[in-house]
Amino acid sequence: MDSLVDRLSHLWMTLPTLEAQALAPREAALLPRLFPVLGRVPAVIDAPSGRAITDPQELRTRAFSALREVLQRLGDRRRLVLVLDDLQWVDANTRMLLSDLMRPPDAPALLLVLSSRVEGSEALEALAGQMDAVRERIDLQPLAEEAAVALSRQHLGPARGELAVQTHQSAADLGEVRLDELVGRRIGELPDDARRLLEVVVIAGEPITLRCAGAAAALSGGALRGASWARSRCRSRG
């Protein structure tokens, strides 16, 4: 949901002043309490502060309602499509928010696209059942070889078309090897300094400066430069 709300903030800030102000819900001042990125939106900054709320559950409920009201107003004015991927990894709070946003009556007018791996489909079906919406399930199968190669060529460009074929053949040779196993192998090949730096970056969960990451990993200047190079090399090779 963080990336979705972040995109909402960008859109909101680009709208003409009157339209941006028209999207502000009655309790707009509560939005940054739960979604800090919305605190930079002028229409939210200028909203009346209202009464103070100290109870966490009440704050969550009313901030959710405020976000729902924003989407209602936005959906009344524009064609709105929200896409959320990898729902098999979301926590209970995210499911609760999605359910509340689309609860009856008067759910926002939008197209909500939710995707999940097979292992998360049961929870996704249960979530969709709580929404006031017309539902359609689409089961995606693996791409056929020709389609996979065509997609690879589209991204790699005409000059590297042969690489697309080689990449597909290499993937087929791997058989049942999982992506997390391949990543684990590559991480295991990293020097200790690079592995510590990578751990800090992963745990941070958000953009972090190289200097800050190096300090957290207790790396010296020389080790930081070497580890940074190793991390970039690992990332560039997938």
mmCIF file of C-alpha atoms in Angstrom:
data_model
loop_
_atom_site.group_PDB
_atom_site.id
_atom_site.type_symbol
_atom_site.label_atom_id
_atom_site.label_comp_id
_atom_site.label_asym_id
_atom_site.label_seq_id
_atom_site.Cartn_x
_atom_site.Cartn_y
_atom_site.Cartn_z
ATOM 1 C CA MET A 1 0.000 0.000 0.000
ATOM 2 C CA ASP A 2 2.939 2.358 0.587
ATOM 3 C CA SER A 3 3.773 2.606 -3.114
ATOM 4 C CA LEU A 4 0.105 3.086 -3.995
ATOM 5 C CA VAL A 5 -0.326 5.946 -1.506
ATOM 6 C CA ASP A 6 2.967 7.427 -2.706
ATOM 7 C CA ARG A 7 1.650 7.491 -6.288
ATOM 8 C CA LEU A 8 -1.552 9.050 -5.019
ATOM 9 C CA SER A 9 0.443 11.840 -3.386
ATOM 10 C CA HIS A 10 2.329 12.528 -6.640
ATOM 11 C CA LEU A 11 -0.916 12.685 -8.626
ATOM 12 C CA TRP A 12 -2.614 14.867 -6.035
ATOM 13 C CA MET A 13 0.257 17.371 -6.116
ATOM 14 C CA THR A 14 0.089 17.711 -9.914
ATOM 15 C CA LEU A 15 -3.628 18.517 -10.069
ATOM 16 C CA PRO A 16 -4.928 22.070 -10.555
ATOM 17 C CA THR A 17 -5.513 23.796 -7.232
ATOM 18 C CA LEU A 18 -9.323 23.681 -7.287
ATOM 19 C CA GLU A 19 -9.434 20.010 -8.287
ATOM 20 C CA ALA A 20 -6.814 19.117 -5.663
ATOM 21 C CA GLN A 21 -8.789 20.893 -2.973
ATOM 22 C CA ALA A 22 -11.973 19.120 -4.067
ATOM 23 C CA LEU A 23 -10.326 15.747 -3.310
ATOM 24 C CA ALA A 24 -9.600 16.650 0.313
ATOM 25 C CA PRO A 25 -11.810 14.615 2.674
ATOM 26 C CA ARG A 26 -13.500 16.085 5.711
ATOM 27 C CA GLU A 27 -10.772 14.732 7.996
ATOM 28 C CA ALA A 28 -7.824 15.261 5.658
ATOM 29 C CA ALA A 29 -5.596 16.237 8.588
ATOM 30 C CA LEU A 30 -5.687 12.609 9.788
ATOM 31 C CA LEU A 31 -4.169 11.212 6.597
ATOM 32 C CA PRO A 32 -0.497 12.026 7.372
ATOM 33 C CA ARG A 33 -0.875 10.381 10.786
ATOM 34 C CA LEU A 34 -1.183 7.014 9.046
ATOM 35 C CA PHE A 35 0.289 7.840 5.624
ATOM 36 C CA PRO A 36 3.109 10.380 6.201
ATOM 37 C CA VAL A 37 3.782 10.868 2.476
ATOM 38 C CA LEU A 38 0.392 12.605 2.131
ATOM 39 C CA GLY A 39 1.624 15.274 4.501
ATOM 40 C CA ARG A 40 3.388 16.994 1.604
ATOM 41 C CA VAL A 41 0.183 17.501 -0.395
ATOM 42 C CA PRO A 42 -0.844 21.202 -0.185
ATOM 43 C CA ALA A 43 -4.556 20.355 0.010
ATOM 44 C CA VAL A 44 -3.804 18.191 3.057
ATOM 45 C CA ILE A 45 -1.444 20.717 4.631
ATOM 46 C CA ASP A 46 -4.119 23.429 4.412
ATOM 47 C CA ALA A 47 -6.888 21.245 5.873
ATOM 48 C CA PRO A 48 -8.304 22.140 9.314
ATOM 49 C CA SER A 49 -6.599 20.219 12.101
ATOM 50 C CA GLY A 50 -9.791 19.101 13.837
ATOM 51 C CA ARG A 51 -9.832 17.555 17.298
ATOM 52 C CA ALA A 52 -6.899 15.537 18.615
ATOM 53 C CA ILE A 53 -7.272 11.741 18.513
ATOM 54 C CA THR A 54 -5.146 9.697 20.897
ATOM 55 C CA ASP A 55 -6.764 6.268 20.620
ATOM 56 C CA PRO A 56 -4.791 4.257 17.980
ATOM 57 C CA GLN A 57 -7.775 2.208 16.848
ATOM 58 C CA GLU A 58 -9.973 5.269 16.384
ATOM 59 C CA LEU A 59 -7.167 7.009 14.501
ATOM 60 C CA ARG A 60 -6.735 4.038 12.174
ATOM 61 C CA THR A 61 -10.470 3.741 11.503
ATOM 62 C CA ARG A 62 -10.964 7.416 10.738
ATOM 63 C CA ALA A 63 -7.778 7.743 8.656
ATOM 64 C CA PHE A 64 -8.887 4.714 6.605
ATOM 65 C CA SER A 65 -12.247 6.405 6.082
ATOM 66 C CA ALA A 66 -10.511 9.599 4.978
ATOM 67 C CA LEU A 67 -8.448 7.705 2.392
ATOM 68 C CA ARG A 68 -11.603 5.959 1.186
ATOM 69 C CA GLU A 69 -13.254 9.375 0.771
ATOM 70 C CA VAL A 70 -10.291 10.608 -1.308
ATOM 71 C CA LEU A 71 -10.631 7.623 -3.648
ATOM 72 C CA GLN A 72 -14.398 8.138 -3.857
ATOM 73 C CA ARG A 73 -13.919 11.746 -4.938
ATOM 74 C CA LEU A 74 -11.089 10.870 -7.315
ATOM 75 C CA GLY A 75 -13.102 8.020 -8.866
ATOM 76 C CA ASP A 76 -16.019 10.388 -9.451
ATOM 77 C CA ARG A 77 -13.780 12.682 -11.492
ATOM 78 C CA ARG A 78 -11.316 10.410 -13.279
ATOM 79 C CA ARG A 79 -10.963 6.859 -14.517
ATOM 80 C CA LEU A 80 -9.182 5.185 -11.625
ATOM 81 C CA VAL A 81 -7.227 1.905 -11.731
ATOM 82 C CA LEU A 82 -5.353 0.578 -8.681
ATOM 83 C CA VAL A 83 -2.915 -2.326 -9.144
ATOM 84 C CA LEU A 84 -1.435 -4.280 -6.236
ATOM 85 C CA ASP A 85 0.899 -7.188 -6.894
ATOM 86 C CA ASP A 86 2.190 -10.081 -4.735
ATOM 87 C CA LEU A 87 -0.777 -10.167 -2.359
ATOM 88 C CA GLN A 88 0.536 -13.477 -0.986
ATOM 89 C CA TRP A 89 3.030 -11.454 1.062
ATOM 90 C CA VAL A 90 0.783 -8.783 2.545
ATOM 91 C CA ASP A 91 0.021 -8.615 6.242
ATOM 92 C CA ALA A 92 -3.303 -8.443 8.067
ATOM 93 C CA ASN A 93 -3.208 -4.629 8.219
ATOM 94 C CA THR A 94 -3.029 -4.345 4.436
ATOM 95 C CA ARG A 95 -5.892 -6.789 3.957
ATOM 96 C CA MET A 96 -7.921 -4.844 6.522
ATOM 97 C CA LEU A 97 -7.251 -1.571 4.702
ATOM 98 C CA LEU A 98 -8.216 -2.987 1.312
ATOM 99 C CA SER A 99 -11.372 -4.500 2.739
ATOM 100 C CA ASP A 100 -12.318 -1.201 4.383
ATOM 101 C CA LEU A 101 -11.636 0.827 1.231
ATOM 102 C CA MET A 102 -14.003 -1.322 -0.831
ATOM 103 C CA ARG A 103 -16.664 -2.105 1.792
ATOM 104 C CA PRO A 104 -20.338 -1.451 1.099
ATOM 105 C CA PRO A 105 -22.114 0.818 0.743
ATOM 106 C CA ASP A 106 -20.839 3.368 -1.787
ATOM 107 C CA ALA A 107 -17.438 1.826 -2.548
ATOM 108 C CA PRO A 108 -15.154 4.023 -4.710
ATOM 109 C CA ALA A 109 -15.741 3.762 -8.469
ATOM 110 C CA LEU A 110 -12.509 2.133 -9.614
ATOM 111 C CA LEU A 111 -10.916 -0.945 -11.132
ATOM 112 C CA LEU A 112 -8.921 -2.779 -8.482
ATOM 113 C CA VAL A 113 -6.434 -5.340 -9.834
ATOM 114 C CA LEU A 114 -5.049 -7.712 -7.205
ATOM 115 C CA SER A 115 -2.607 -10.476 -8.034
ATOM 116 C CA SER A 116 -1.215 -13.331 -5.990
ATOM 117 C CA ARG A 117 0.720 -16.528 -6.419
ATOM 118 C CA VAL A 118 -1.243 -19.751 -6.187
ATOM 119 C CA GLU A 119 -0.307 -20.218 -2.526
ATOM 120 C CA GLY A 120 -1.968 -16.908 -1.641
ATOM 121 C CA SER A 121 -5.066 -17.249 -3.812
ATOM 122 C CA GLU A 122 -7.314 -18.527 -1.013
ATOM 123 C CA ALA A 123 -6.684 -15.446 1.136
ATOM 124 C CA LEU A 124 -7.159 -13.234 -1.922
ATOM 125 C CA GLU A 125 -10.515 -14.844 -2.693
ATOM 126 C CA ALA A 126 -11.623 -14.310 0.916
ATOM 127 C CA LEU A 127 -10.571 -10.657 0.722
ATOM 128 C CA ALA A 128 -12.399 -10.108 -2.567
ATOM 129 C CA GLY A 129 -15.527 -11.631 -1.061
ATOM 130 C CA GLN A 130 -15.646 -8.815 1.498
ATOM 131 C CA MET A 131 -15.651 -6.092 -1.160
ATOM 132 C CA ASP A 132 -18.617 -4.328 -2.708
ATOM 133 C CA ALA A 133 -17.530 -5.072 -6.262
ATOM 134 C CA VAL A 134 -18.131 -7.182 -9.333
ATOM 135 C CA ARG A 135 -15.367 -9.784 -9.222
ATOM 136 C CA GLU A 136 -13.579 -11.654 -11.981
ATOM 137 C CA ARG A 137 -10.835 -14.209 -11.419
ATOM 138 C CA ILE A 138 -8.156 -14.702 -14.061
ATOM 139 C CA ASP A 139 -5.743 -17.633 -13.699
ATOM 140 C CA LEU A 140 -2.440 -16.921 -15.444
ATOM 141 C CA GLN A 141 -0.482 -19.879 -16.813
ATOM 142 C CA PRO A 142 3.249 -19.895 -17.696
ATOM 143 C CA LEU A 143 4.069 -18.224 -21.006
ATOM 144 C CA ALA A 144 4.576 -20.433 -24.015
ATOM 145 C CA GLU A 145 8.179 -20.586 -25.283
ATOM 146 C CA GLU A 146 7.506 -18.331 -28.275
ATOM 147 C CA ALA A 147 5.771 -15.720 -26.116
ATOM 148 C CA ALA A 148 8.551 -15.799 -23.492
ATOM 149 C CA VAL A 149 11.257 -15.292 -26.118
ATOM 150 C CA ALA A 150 9.235 -12.512 -27.811
ATOM 151 C CA LEU A 151 8.854 -10.721 -24.471
ATOM 152 C CA SER A 152 12.576 -11.038 -23.778
ATOM 153 C CA ARG A 153 13.422 -9.654 -27.211
ATOM 154 C CA GLN A 154 11.061 -6.738 -26.634
ATOM 155 C CA HIS A 155 12.957 -5.754 -23.484
ATOM 156 C CA LEU A 156 16.468 -6.582 -24.691
ATOM 157 C CA GLY A 157 16.123 -4.944 -28.109
ATOM 158 C CA PRO A 158 16.683 -6.307 -31.659
ATOM 159 C CA ALA A 159 20.467 -6.232 -31.330
ATOM 160 C CA ARG A 160 20.365 -8.749 -28.467
ATOM 161 C CA GLY A 161 17.701 -11.088 -29.808
ATOM 162 C CA GLU A 162 19.955 -14.147 -29.605
ATOM 163 C CA LEU A 163 20.511 -13.478 -25.915
ATOM 164 C CA ALA A 164 16.747 -13.794 -25.395
ATOM 165 C CA VAL A 165 16.817 -17.302 -26.822
ATOM 166 C CA GLN A 166 19.878 -18.257 -24.752
ATOM 167 C CA THR A 167 18.298 -16.865 -21.585
ATOM 168 C CA HIS A 168 15.131 -18.886 -22.122
ATOM 169 C CA GLN A 169 17.125 -22.058 -22.787
ATOM 170 C CA SER A 170 19.214 -21.502 -19.642
ATOM 171 C CA ALA A 171 16.040 -21.027 -17.590
ATOM 172 C CA ALA A 172 14.636 -24.275 -18.990
ATOM 173 C CA ASP A 173 17.849 -26.106 -18.053
ATOM 174 C CA LEU A 174 17.483 -24.998 -14.434
ATOM 175 C CA GLY A 175 14.391 -27.177 -14.072
ATOM 176 C CA GLU A 176 12.862 -26.865 -10.601
ATOM 177 C CA VAL A 177 15.508 -24.549 -9.131
ATOM 178 C CA ARG A 178 13.762 -21.699 -7.260
ATOM 179 C CA LEU A 179 14.666 -18.034 -7.572
ATOM 180 C CA ASP A 180 15.384 -17.741 -3.848
ATOM 181 C CA GLU A 181 17.882 -20.605 -4.193
ATOM 182 C CA LEU A 182 19.704 -18.804 -7.010
ATOM 183 C CA VAL A 183 19.781 -15.561 -5.017
ATOM 184 C CA GLY A 184 21.040 -17.469 -1.976
ATOM 185 C CA ARG A 185 23.869 -18.999 -3.978
ATOM 186 C CA ARG A 186 24.924 -15.623 -5.342
ATOM 187 C CA ILE A 187 24.857 -14.026 -1.897
ATOM 188 C CA GLY A 188 26.925 -16.910 -0.576
ATOM 189 C CA GLU A 189 29.660 -16.043 -3.094
ATOM 190 C CA LEU A 190 29.993 -12.470 -1.808
ATOM 191 C CA PRO A 191 32.895 -11.421 0.446
ATOM 192 C CA ASP A 192 32.020 -10.861 4.123
ATOM 193 C CA ASP A 193 32.096 -7.055 3.804
ATOM 194 C CA ALA A 194 29.744 -7.076 0.814
ATOM 195 C CA ARG A 195 27.380 -9.503 2.551
ATOM 196 C CA ARG A 196 27.176 -7.297 5.659
ATOM 197 C CA LEU A 197 26.445 -4.257 3.498
ATOM 198 C CA LEU A 198 23.755 -6.150 1.623
ATOM 199 C CA GLU A 199 22.132 -7.221 4.901
ATOM 200 C CA VAL A 200 21.957 -3.589 6.059
ATOM 201 C CA VAL A 201 20.364 -2.468 2.781
ATOM 202 C CA VAL A 202 17.762 -5.249 2.923
ATOM 203 C CA ILE A 203 16.875 -4.613 6.569
ATOM 204 C CA ALA A 204 16.571 -0.855 5.956
ATOM 205 C CA GLY A 205 13.542 -1.451 3.731
ATOM 206 C CA GLU A 206 13.827 2.022 2.171
ATOM 207 C CA PRO A 207 16.425 4.141 0.329
ATOM 208 C CA ILE A 208 19.581 4.595 2.403
ATOM 209 C CA THR A 209 22.820 6.465 1.672
ATOM 210 C CA LEU A 210 25.962 4.434 1.065
ATOM 211 C CA ARG A 211 27.723 6.214 3.944
ATOM 212 C CA CYS A 212 24.924 5.373 6.380
ATOM 213 C CA ALA A 213 24.813 1.757 5.198
ATOM 214 C CA GLY A 214 28.580 1.467 5.535
ATOM 215 C CA ALA A 215 28.486 2.835 9.074
ATOM 216 C CA ALA A 216 25.737 0.379 10.041
ATOM 217 C CA ALA A 217 27.764 -2.471 8.559
ATOM 218 C CA ALA A 218 30.899 -1.206 10.369
ATOM 219 C CA LEU A 219 32.882 -0.909 7.142
ATOM 220 C CA SER A 220 35.928 1.282 6.641
ATOM 221 C CA GLY A 221 36.254 3.536 3.611
ATOM 222 C CA GLY A 222 38.253 1.037 1.562
ATOM 223 C CA ALA A 223 36.070 -1.900 2.535
ATOM 224 C CA LEU A 224 32.956 0.156 1.779
ATOM 225 C CA ARG A 225 34.151 0.891 -1.762
ATOM 226 C CA GLY A 226 34.946 -2.777 -2.352
ATOM 227 C CA ALA A 227 31.707 -4.009 -0.871
ATOM 228 C CA SER A 228 29.754 -1.451 -2.855
ATOM 229 C CA TRP A 229 31.368 -2.665 -6.062
ATOM 230 C CA ALA A 230 30.609 -6.282 -5.205
ATOM 231 C CA ARG A 231 26.995 -5.441 -4.381
ATOM 232 C CA SER A 232 26.571 -3.572 -7.680
ATOM 233 C CA ARG A 233 28.150 -6.482 -9.544
ATOM 234 C CA CYS A 234 25.771 -8.918 -7.875
ATOM 235 C CA ARG A 235 22.763 -6.732 -8.691
ATOM 236 C CA SER A 236 23.744 -6.207 -12.316
ATOM 237 C CA ARG A 237 24.112 -9.941 -12.863
ATOM 238 C CA GLY A 238 20.751 -10.691 -11.239
#
